């Protein structure tokens, strides 16, 4: 029903970036990542940050890590150092077994998060289940794999 509603809106107003993102989100919720990708690829030429971020996410869910790496690298060269995009890049590099690149991306992500968290007085005030701690664990895992050639 939601897809039909958006299609009705698109017939009246034309396709807008907002409705395109909403439609892609519906495909994501349905688990139909390929359909969401196919739909959003039509809008990629607009160089809209939100479209590219959503495509990166959908490609990751679809396990197309090469495309995640390609789009993430392009995004980071064109737009801001978005921490979600850096995270996707690091995860894709890990899945592609490019551990040194994954480690580099995770280090950048931790540095960005450190800057955002610098108002905290001590590590012990943080909860164990923070993105920063999770990223540190991923960095340790990748560094271990690089060190021991796994």
Coordinates of C-alpha atoms in Angstrom, one line a residue:
X1 CA 0.0 0.0 0.0
X2 CA 2.8 2.4 0.9
X3 CA 4.4 1.9 -2.6
X4 CA 1.1 2.5 -4.3
X5 CA 0.6 5.7 -2.3
X6 CA 4.1 7.0 -3.2
X7 CA 3.4 6.1 -6.9
X8 CA 0.2 8.1 -6.7
X9 CA 2.0 11.1 -5.3
X10 CA 4.7 10.8 -8.0
X11 CA 2.0 10.8 -10.7
X12 CA 0.7 14.1 -9.4
X13 CA 3.9 15.9 -8.4
X14 CA 6.5 14.1 -10.4
X15 CA 9.3 12.2 -8.8
X16 CA 11.0 14.2 -6.1
X17 CA 14.2 13.2 -4.2
X18 CA 12.1 12.9 -0.9
X19 CA 9.7 10.5 -2.4
X20 CA 12.5 8.5 -4.1
X21 CA 14.2 8.1 -0.7
X22 CA 10.9 7.1 0.9
X23 CA 10.3 4.5 -1.8
X24 CA 13.8 3.1 -1.4
X25 CA 13.2 2.9 2.4
X26 CA 10.1 0.9 1.7
X27 CA 12.0 -1.5 -0.5
X28 CA 14.6 -1.8 2.3
X29 CA 11.9 -2.7 4.8
X30 CA 10.6 -5.3 2.4
X31 CA 14.1 -6.7 2.1
X32 CA 14.0 -6.0 -1.7
X33 CA 17.4 -4.3 -1.8
X34 CA 17.9 -4.9 -5.5
X35 CA 14.7 -3.1 -6.3
X36 CA 15.6 -0.2 -4.1
X37 CA 19.1 0.0 -5.7
X38 CA 17.6 -0.1 -9.2
X39 CA 15.1 2.7 -8.4
X40 CA 17.7 5.0 -6.7
X41 CA 20.4 4.4 -9.4
X42 CA 18.1 6.6 -11.7
X43 CA 18.8 9.5 -9.3
X44 CA 22.5 9.1 -8.7
X45 CA 23.4 11.5 -11.4
X46 CA 21.9 14.3 -9.3
X47 CA 24.9 14.0 -6.9
X48 CA 22.5 14.2 -3.9
X49 CA 24.3 13.2 -0.7
X50 CA 21.2 11.4 0.6
X51 CA 20.7 9.4 -2.5
X52 CA 24.3 8.3 -2.5
X53 CA 24.3 7.4 1.2
X54 CA 21.1 5.4 0.8
X55 CA 22.6 3.6 -2.2
X56 CA 25.7 2.7 -0.1
X57 CA 23.5 1.3 2.6
X58 CA 21.4 -0.7 0.1
X59 CA 24.5 -2.1 -1.7
X60 CA 25.9 -3.1 1.7
X61 CA 22.7 -4.9 2.7
X62 CA 22.8 -6.6 -0.8
X63 CA 26.4 -7.7 0.0
X64 CA 27.8 -5.9 -3.0
X65 CA 30.9 -4.8 -1.1
X66 CA 32.8 -3.7 -4.2
X67 CA 30.1 -1.2 -5.1
X68 CA 30.0 -0.1 -1.5
X69 CA 33.7 0.6 -1.6
X70 CA 33.4 2.4 -5.0
X71 CA 30.5 4.7 -3.9
X72 CA 31.9 5.3 -0.4
X73 CA 35.3 6.4 -1.9
X74 CA 33.6 8.7 -4.4
X75 CA 31.3 10.1 -1.7
X76 CA 34.1 10.9 0.6
X77 CA 36.1 12.5 -2.1
X78 CA 33.1 14.7 -3.1
X79 CA 31.3 15.4 0.1
X80 CA 32.0 15.5 3.8
X81 CA 33.8 13.0 5.9
X82 CA 30.5 11.4 6.9
X83 CA 31.1 8.8 9.7
X84 CA 28.4 6.5 8.5
X85 CA 29.9 6.3 5.0
X86 CA 33.4 5.8 6.5
X87 CA 31.9 2.9 8.6
X88 CA 30.4 1.3 5.5
X89 CA 33.8 1.7 3.7
X90 CA 35.6 0.1 6.6
X91 CA 33.1 -2.8 6.7
X92 CA 33.3 -3.3 2.9
X93 CA 37.1 -3.3 3.0
X94 CA 37.0 -5.9 5.7
X95 CA 34.5 -8.1 3.7
X96 CA 36.8 -7.7 0.6
X97 CA 39.7 -8.8 2.9
X98 CA 41.5 -5.5 2.3
X99 CA 42.5 -5.4 6.0
X100 CA 45.0 -2.6 5.9
X101 CA 42.4 -0.3 4.2
X102 CA 39.7 -1.4 6.6
X103 CA 42.0 -0.6 9.5
X104 CA 42.8 2.8 8.1
X105 CA 39.1 3.7 7.6
X106 CA 38.3 2.5 11.2
X107 CA 41.2 4.6 12.6
X108 CA 39.7 7.6 10.8
X109 CA 36.3 6.8 12.1
X110 CA 37.6 6.6 15.7
X111 CA 39.4 9.9 15.3
X112 CA 36.2 11.5 14.1
X113 CA 34.3 10.0 17.0
X114 CA 37.0 11.1 19.5
X115 CA 36.6 14.6 18.3
X116 CA 32.9 14.4 18.9
X117 CA 33.3 12.8 22.3
X118 CA 36.1 15.1 23.5
X119 CA 33.8 16.7 26.1
X120 CA 33.7 13.5 28.1
X121 CA 36.0 13.5 31.2
X122 CA 37.1 9.9 31.1
X123 CA 36.8 6.6 29.3
X124 CA 35.2 5.0 32.3
X125 CA 32.2 7.3 32.0
X126 CA 31.4 5.8 28.7
X127 CA 29.1 2.9 28.4
X128 CA 30.7 -0.3 27.1
X129 CA 28.2 -0.5 24.2
X130 CA 29.0 2.7 22.5
X131 CA 29.8 3.0 18.7
X132 CA 33.3 4.2 19.7
X133 CA 34.0 1.0 21.7
X134 CA 32.5 -1.2 19.0
X135 CA 34.7 0.5 16.4
X136 CA 37.8 0.0 18.6
X137 CA 37.0 -3.7 18.8
X138 CA 36.7 -3.9 15.0
X139 CA 40.1 -2.1 14.7
X140 CA 41.6 -4.6 17.1
X141 CA 40.1 -7.5 15.1
X142 CA 41.4 -6.2 11.8
X143 CA 44.9 -5.4 13.2
X144 CA 45.0 -8.9 14.6
X145 CA 44.1 -10.4 11.2
X146 CA 46.7 -8.2 9.5
X147 CA 49.4 -9.0 12.0
X148 CA 48.9 -12.8 11.8
X149 CA 48.0 -12.9 8.1
X150 CA 44.5 -14.3 8.6

